[in-house]
One Martini backbone bead per residue (centre of mass of N, CA, C, O) as a GRO file, in nm:
protein
  285
    1MET     BB    1  -1.796  -1.203   0.395
    2THR     BB    2  -1.742  -0.898   0.292
    3LYS     BB    3  -1.577  -0.631   0.449
    4ASN     BB    4  -1.656  -0.324   0.517
    5ALA     BB    5  -1.513  -0.052   0.622
    6HIS     BB    6  -1.676  -0.049   0.809
    7ASP     BB    7  -1.649  -0.283   0.985
    8ARG     BB    8  -1.296  -0.235   0.982
    9TRP     BB    9  -1.218   0.073   1.124
   10PRO     BB   10  -1.099  -0.034   1.392
   11ASP     BB   11  -0.875  -0.199   1.251
   12ALA     BB   12  -0.718   0.003   1.110
   13ARG     BB   13  -0.657   0.211   1.373
   14ALA     BB   14  -0.515  -0.033   1.492
   15ALA     BB   15  -0.260  -0.047   1.289
   16ALA     BB   16  -0.159   0.233   1.226
   17HIS     BB   17  -0.069   0.221   1.521
   18GLN     BB   18   0.098   0.043   1.580
   19ALA     BB   19   0.268   0.038   1.415
   20ALA     BB   20   0.399   0.299   1.449
   21GLN     BB   21   0.526   0.255   1.724
   22ARG     BB   22   0.726   0.002   1.582
   23PHE     BB   23   0.855   0.195   1.391
   24ILE     BB   24   1.001   0.391   1.590
   25ALA     BB   25   1.165   0.179   1.768
   26LEU     BB   26   1.316   0.078   1.506
   27VAL     BB   27   1.465   0.370   1.471
   28LYS     BB   28   1.566   0.437   1.754
   29SER     BB   29   1.759   0.159   1.697
   30CYS     BB   30   1.932   0.339   1.506
   31PRO     BB   31   2.249   0.449   1.551
   32THR     BB   32   2.250   0.525   1.196
   33PRO     BB   33   2.030   0.693   1.035
   34THR     BB   34   2.210   0.878   0.803
   35SER     BB   35   2.377   0.600   0.684
   36THR     BB   36   2.189   0.384   0.667
   37MET     BB   37   2.132   0.153   0.427
   38VAL     BB   38   1.781   0.031   0.312
   39THR     BB   39   1.869   0.148   0.017
   40LYS     BB   40   2.005   0.245  -0.315
   41ASP     BB   41   1.867   0.559  -0.178
   42TRP     BB   42   1.844   0.522   0.082
   43THR     BB   43   1.773   0.588   0.454
   44VAL     BB   44   1.647   0.560   0.694
   45SER     BB   45   1.553   0.861   0.726
   46ASP     BB   46   1.454   0.870   0.479
   47THR     BB   47   1.206   0.643   0.541
   48THR     BB   48   1.065   0.801   0.711
   49MET     BB   49   1.007   1.045   0.549
   50HIS     BB   50   0.849   0.917   0.377
   51VAL     BB   51   0.616   0.824   0.566
   52LEU     BB   52   0.542   1.137   0.667
   53SER     BB   53   0.449   1.237   0.387
   54ILE     BB   54   0.197   1.059   0.395
   55VAL     BB   55   0.091   1.117   0.641
   56VAL     BB   56   0.055   1.431   0.601
   57LEU     BB   57  -0.101   1.383   0.320
   58TYR     BB   58  -0.385   1.227   0.482
   59VAL     BB   59  -0.433   1.496   0.672
   60SER     BB   60  -0.526   1.694   0.425
   61LEU     BB   61  -0.771   1.490   0.351
   62VAL     BB   62  -0.899   1.474   0.658
   63ASP     BB   63  -0.836   1.849   0.687
   64PRO     BB   64  -0.871   2.146   0.567
   65ASP     BB   65  -0.710   2.262   0.790
   66VAL     BB   66  -0.437   2.121   0.574
   67GLU     BB   67  -0.143   2.113   0.443
   68PRO     BB   68   0.030   1.963   0.202
   69PRO     BB   69   0.291   1.918   0.127
   70PRO     BB   70   0.575   2.127   0.052
   71VAL     BB   71   0.557   2.073  -0.301
   72PRO     BB   72   0.575   2.168  -0.571
   73GLY     BB   73   0.364   2.027  -0.814
   74LEU     BB   74   0.213   1.796  -0.670
   75ALA     BB   75  -0.089   1.778  -0.742
   76SER     BB   76  -0.005   1.722  -1.088
   77ALA     BB   77   0.153   1.462  -0.976
   78LEU     BB   78  -0.106   1.298  -0.840
   79GLU     BB   79  -0.250   1.287  -1.111
   80ARG     BB   80  -0.081   1.138  -1.299
   81THR     BB   81  -0.009   0.910  -1.151
   82THR     BB   82   0.134   0.589  -1.146
   83VAL     BB   83   0.309   0.250  -1.085
   84ASP     BB   84   0.555   0.383  -1.305
   85THR     BB   85   0.551   0.651  -1.129
   86VAL     BB   86   0.617   0.681  -0.820
   87SER     BB   87   0.948   0.730  -0.785
   88SER     BB   88   0.897   1.020  -0.895
   89LEU     BB   89   0.742   1.128  -0.684
   90ASN     BB   90   0.909   1.070  -0.458
   91VAL     BB   91   1.177   1.234  -0.533
   92LEU     BB   92   1.021   1.516  -0.543
   93VAL     BB   93   0.952   1.514  -0.217
   94MET     BB   94   1.262   1.436  -0.115
   95ARG     BB   95   1.389   1.699  -0.196
   96HIS     BB   96   1.164   1.891  -0.022
   97LEU     BB   97   1.256   1.720   0.230
   98ALA     BB   98   1.505   1.821   0.459
   99GLU     BB   99   1.448   1.647   0.714
  100ARG     BB  100   1.695   1.401   0.929
  101ASP     BB  101   1.613   1.401   1.192
  102ALA     BB  102   1.502   1.099   1.344
  103ASP     BB  103   1.390   1.237   1.586
  104VAL     BB  104   1.205   1.456   1.450
  105LEU     BB  105   1.081   1.236   1.261
  106CYS     BB  106   0.951   1.078   1.477
  107ARG     BB  107   0.760   1.299   1.647
  108GLU     BB  108   0.601   1.379   1.415
  109LEU     BB  109   0.513   1.084   1.323
  110SER     BB  110   0.318   1.093   1.572
  111ASP     BB  111   0.173   1.378   1.588
  112THR     BB  112   0.043   1.337   1.329
  113LEU     BB  113  -0.082   1.094   1.344
  114ASP     BB  114  -0.274   1.175   1.571
  115HIS     BB  115  -0.404   1.373   1.387
  116LEU     BB  116  -0.532   1.192   1.209
  117LEU     BB  117  -0.734   1.013   1.460
  118ARG     BB  118  -0.874   1.279   1.504
  119ALA     BB  119  -0.992   1.373   1.229
  120SER     BB  120  -1.112   1.077   1.157
  121ALA     BB  121  -1.337   0.994   1.412
  122HIS     BB  122  -1.606   1.073   1.217
  123ALA     BB  123  -1.588   0.979   0.999
  124ASP     BB  124  -1.668   0.802   0.692
  125PRO     BB  125  -1.514   0.502   0.632
  126GLY     BB  126  -1.665   0.541   0.302
  127SER     BB  127  -1.541   0.774   0.214
  128VAL     BB  128  -1.393   0.961  -0.086
  129VAL     BB  129  -1.096   1.015  -0.217
  130ARG     BB  130  -0.855   1.148  -0.354
  131TRP     BB  131  -0.556   1.027  -0.493
  132LEU     BB  132  -0.378   0.854  -0.692
  133GLY     BB  133  -0.442   0.950  -1.038
  134GLY     BB  134  -0.752   0.973  -0.937
  135ALA     BB  135  -0.850   0.812  -0.716
  136SER     BB  136  -1.072   0.624  -0.508
  137VAL     BB  137  -1.084   0.625  -0.173
  138THR     BB  138  -1.089   0.554   0.146
  139VAL     BB  139  -1.043   0.619   0.443
  140ALA     BB  140  -1.008   0.371   0.543
  141GLY     BB  141  -0.794   0.296   0.324
  142LEU     BB  142  -0.592   0.493   0.411
  143PHE     BB  143  -0.499   0.304   0.651
  144ALA     BB  144  -0.415   0.053   0.516
  145HIS     BB  145  -0.198   0.196   0.347
  146LEU     BB  146  -0.034   0.310   0.617
  147THR     BB  147   0.005   0.016   0.720
  148ASN     BB  148   0.217  -0.109   0.470
  149GLU     BB  149   0.431   0.096   0.489
  150LEU     BB  150   0.512   0.018   0.759
  151LEU     BB  151   0.575  -0.276   0.720
  152VAL     BB  152   0.760  -0.248   0.459
  153HIS     BB  153   0.979  -0.022   0.598
  154GLY     BB  154   1.028  -0.207   0.842
  155TRP     BB  155   1.131  -0.422   0.683
  156ASP     BB  156   1.386  -0.249   0.570
  157ILE     BB  157   1.538  -0.186   0.820
  158ALA     BB  158   1.549  -0.475   0.938
  159GLN     BB  159   1.744  -0.601   0.734
  160ALA     BB  160   1.930  -0.308   0.724
  161THR     BB  161   2.003  -0.406   1.088
  162GLY     BB  162   1.890  -0.711   1.191
  163ARG     BB  163   1.615  -0.666   1.326
  164PRO     BB  164   1.340  -0.729   1.401
  165TRP     BB  165   0.999  -0.820   1.232
  166THR     BB  166   0.662  -0.776   1.234
  167MET     BB  167   0.377  -0.920   1.050
  168PRO     BB  168   0.080  -0.908   1.065
  169GLU     BB  169  -0.156  -1.045   0.901
  170ALA     BB  170  -0.404  -0.887   0.964
  171GLU     BB  171  -0.283  -0.603   0.893
  172ALA     BB  172  -0.200  -0.680   0.578
  173ALA     BB  173  -0.516  -0.750   0.497
  174LEU     BB  174  -0.596  -0.437   0.448
  175PHE     BB  175  -0.438  -0.360   0.181
  176PHE     BB  176  -0.590  -0.590  -0.009
  177GLU     BB  177  -0.926  -0.518   0.082
  178LEU     BB  178  -0.951  -0.218   0.172
  179PHE     BB  179  -0.798  -0.080  -0.023
  180PHE     BB  180  -0.780  -0.177  -0.318
  181LEU     BB  181  -1.067  -0.328  -0.393
  182ASP     BB  182  -1.180  -0.038  -0.294
  183MET     BB  183  -1.083   0.111  -0.535
  184VAL     BB  184  -1.197  -0.111  -0.779
  185ARG     BB  185  -1.513  -0.024  -0.703
  186HIS     BB  186  -1.451   0.268  -0.780
  187ASP     BB  187  -1.164   0.427  -0.890
  188HIS     BB  188  -0.828   0.417  -1.044
  189GLY     BB  189  -0.808   0.575  -1.257
  190VAL     BB  190  -0.460   0.560  -1.395
  191LEU     BB  191  -0.260   0.351  -1.222
  192ILE     BB  192  -0.258   0.131  -1.528
  193ASP     BB  193  -0.182   0.381  -1.752
  194THR     BB  194   0.120   0.237  -1.864
  195GLY     BB  195   0.102   0.104  -2.172
  196ALA     BB  196   0.068  -0.214  -2.108
  197ARG     BB  197  -0.012  -0.461  -2.271
  198GLN     BB  198  -0.290  -0.599  -2.366
  199PRO     BB  199  -0.515  -0.841  -2.323
  200ALA     BB  200  -0.700  -1.069  -2.580
  201ARG     BB  201  -0.869  -1.078  -2.292
  202PRO     BB  202  -1.051  -1.140  -2.053
  203VAL     BB  203  -0.936  -1.149  -1.695
  204ALA     BB  204  -0.959  -1.347  -1.437
  205VAL     BB  205  -0.897  -1.302  -1.047
  206ALA     BB  206  -0.883  -1.476  -0.735
  207TYR     BB  207  -0.863  -1.363  -0.442
  208ARG     BB  208  -0.731  -1.592  -0.128
  209SER     BB  209  -0.761  -1.619   0.244
  210ALA     BB  210  -0.776  -1.629   0.604
  211TYR     BB  211  -0.862  -1.288   0.626
  212THR     BB  212  -1.030  -1.348   0.331
  213ALA     BB  213  -1.239  -1.301   0.092
  214GLU     BB  214  -1.328  -1.378  -0.202
  215THR     BB  215  -1.213  -1.211  -0.502
  216THR     BB  216  -1.328  -1.093  -0.847
  217THR     BB  217  -1.073  -0.964  -1.109
  218VAL     BB  218  -1.140  -0.765  -1.392
  219LEU     BB  219  -0.954  -0.766  -1.711
  220LYS     BB  220  -1.087  -0.501  -1.936
  221ASP     BB  221  -0.953  -0.262  -2.169
  222GLY     BB  222  -0.781  -0.118  -1.889
  223ARG     BB  223  -1.026  -0.233  -1.653
  224LEU     BB  224  -1.069  -0.262  -1.344
  225SER     BB  225  -1.294  -0.519  -1.134
  226ILE     BB  226  -1.525  -0.624  -1.018
  227ALA     BB  227  -1.702  -0.921  -0.974
  228PRO     BB  228  -1.934  -1.092  -0.934
  229PRO     BB  229  -2.042  -1.335  -0.802
  230GLY     BB  230  -1.957  -1.650  -0.921
  231THR     BB  231  -1.733  -1.558  -1.132
  232PRO     BB  232  -1.540  -1.774  -1.318
  233PRO     BB  233  -1.192  -1.819  -1.305
  234ASP     BB  234  -0.884  -1.822  -1.424
  235ALA     BB  235  -0.744  -1.740  -1.211
  236ARG     BB  236  -0.583  -1.835  -0.862
  237ILE     BB  237  -0.491  -1.644  -0.541
  238THR     BB  238  -0.373  -1.805  -0.257
  239TYR     BB  239  -0.258  -1.630   0.067
  240ARG     BB  240  -0.025  -1.423   0.264
  241PRO     BB  241  -0.043  -1.125   0.341
  242ALA     BB  242   0.278  -1.066   0.402
  243ARG     BB  243   0.427  -1.178   0.187
  244PHE     BB  244   0.233  -1.050  -0.063
  245ASN     BB  245   0.337  -0.778   0.016
  246LEU     BB  246   0.612  -0.819  -0.056
  247MET     BB  247   0.598  -0.931  -0.352
  248LEU     BB  248   0.447  -0.689  -0.487
  249PHE     BB  249   0.700  -0.466  -0.420
  250GLY     BB  250   0.986  -0.623  -0.442
  251ARG     BB  251   1.031  -0.839  -0.175
  252ILE     BB  252   1.022  -1.054  -0.306
  253SER     BB  253   0.999  -1.334  -0.528
  254MET     BB  254   0.767  -1.516  -0.693
  255VAL     BB  255   0.923  -1.750  -0.660
  256SER     BB  256   0.928  -1.798  -0.364
  257ALA     BB  257   0.667  -1.793  -0.290
  258VAL     BB  258   0.557  -2.007  -0.386
  259LEU     BB  259   0.806  -2.230  -0.267
  260ARG     BB  260   0.667  -2.158   0.027
  261ARG     BB  261   0.331  -2.132  -0.033
  262ASP     BB  262   0.251  -1.780  -0.014
  263VAL     BB  263   0.169  -1.869  -0.314
  264VAL     BB  264  -0.112  -1.973  -0.473
  265ILE     BB  265  -0.150  -2.144  -0.824
  266GLY     BB  266  -0.490  -2.098  -0.968
  267GLY     BB  267  -0.702  -2.262  -1.208
  268PRO     BB  268  -0.786  -2.328  -1.560
  269ARG     BB  269  -0.614  -2.049  -1.658
  270PRO     BB  270  -0.277  -1.932  -1.537
  271TRP     BB  271  -0.157  -1.850  -1.787
  272LEU     BB  272  -0.318  -1.543  -1.778
  273LEU     BB  273  -0.149  -1.411  -1.529
  274PRO     BB  274   0.071  -1.221  -1.689
  275GLY     BB  275  -0.111  -1.018  -1.862
  276TYR     BB  276  -0.236  -0.930  -1.600
  277LEU     BB  277   0.039  -0.836  -1.449
  278ARG     BB  278   0.155  -0.638  -1.643
  279VAL     BB  279  -0.097  -0.431  -1.550
  280VAL     BB  280  -0.145  -0.542  -1.273
  281HIS     BB  281   0.038  -0.337  -1.053
  282MET     BB  282   0.321  -0.239  -0.836
  283PRO     BB  283   0.552  -0.108  -0.710
  284ASN     BB  284   0.858  -0.286  -0.796
  285SER     BB  285   0.704  -0.545  -0.961
   0.00000   0.00000   0.00000
């Protein structure tokens, strides 16, 4: 049985808190955070600032007394962002948030997350807020997305610094089930309106893992929806959540994920999957 935002609310809150504590400890363990490169463009400090900016934004979404990050044009940029322009949004935000002292950033990240936890303590986890691209995301989904950001960017830092980093499967599973699928149930806005060529026919793809119930999505005429139970899929993706998320965000290749059986592709018409993925994908994939 699929668990909803209310069922997973305690898990989502605990996962974000635990991932943040481990992320902060990882950043503090780096002796040269302002010069150690994590990606082609970002240092450890840059990566920490990016994560902090997400937490600040999410506090502003659940606490009406808090302003969003002080970035000119942010509101309009958020509304028009698609999965293919998230990098441009990141450039805009990072250009206007200048702090790079890792100790300051870690302290602000801890304090801001505490604020987020307090402000959302009595919120309805199934209520929706406006997210990137005008998408509708549940409050619980915000926590699932934040957990994934912490896990994936923690992985980035660990890879760059040679430090250990774990991505608990149950925590990683929250992203797809509680954030992505719930967003599809409500409204994904313009997130996948990238101009990519659409499949010639509707494509149904089922997702399942040991941590989530099987759910089938259908891509038709540029819109993604949740199929009724029992809908036969064209393709089926069975996945291990942590490695699946790394694949979705371009940290590991699909070939690697498939060869290691982190992702298993099946179903009666798996050849339809590339057309689906051309439209339905995450940033950096």
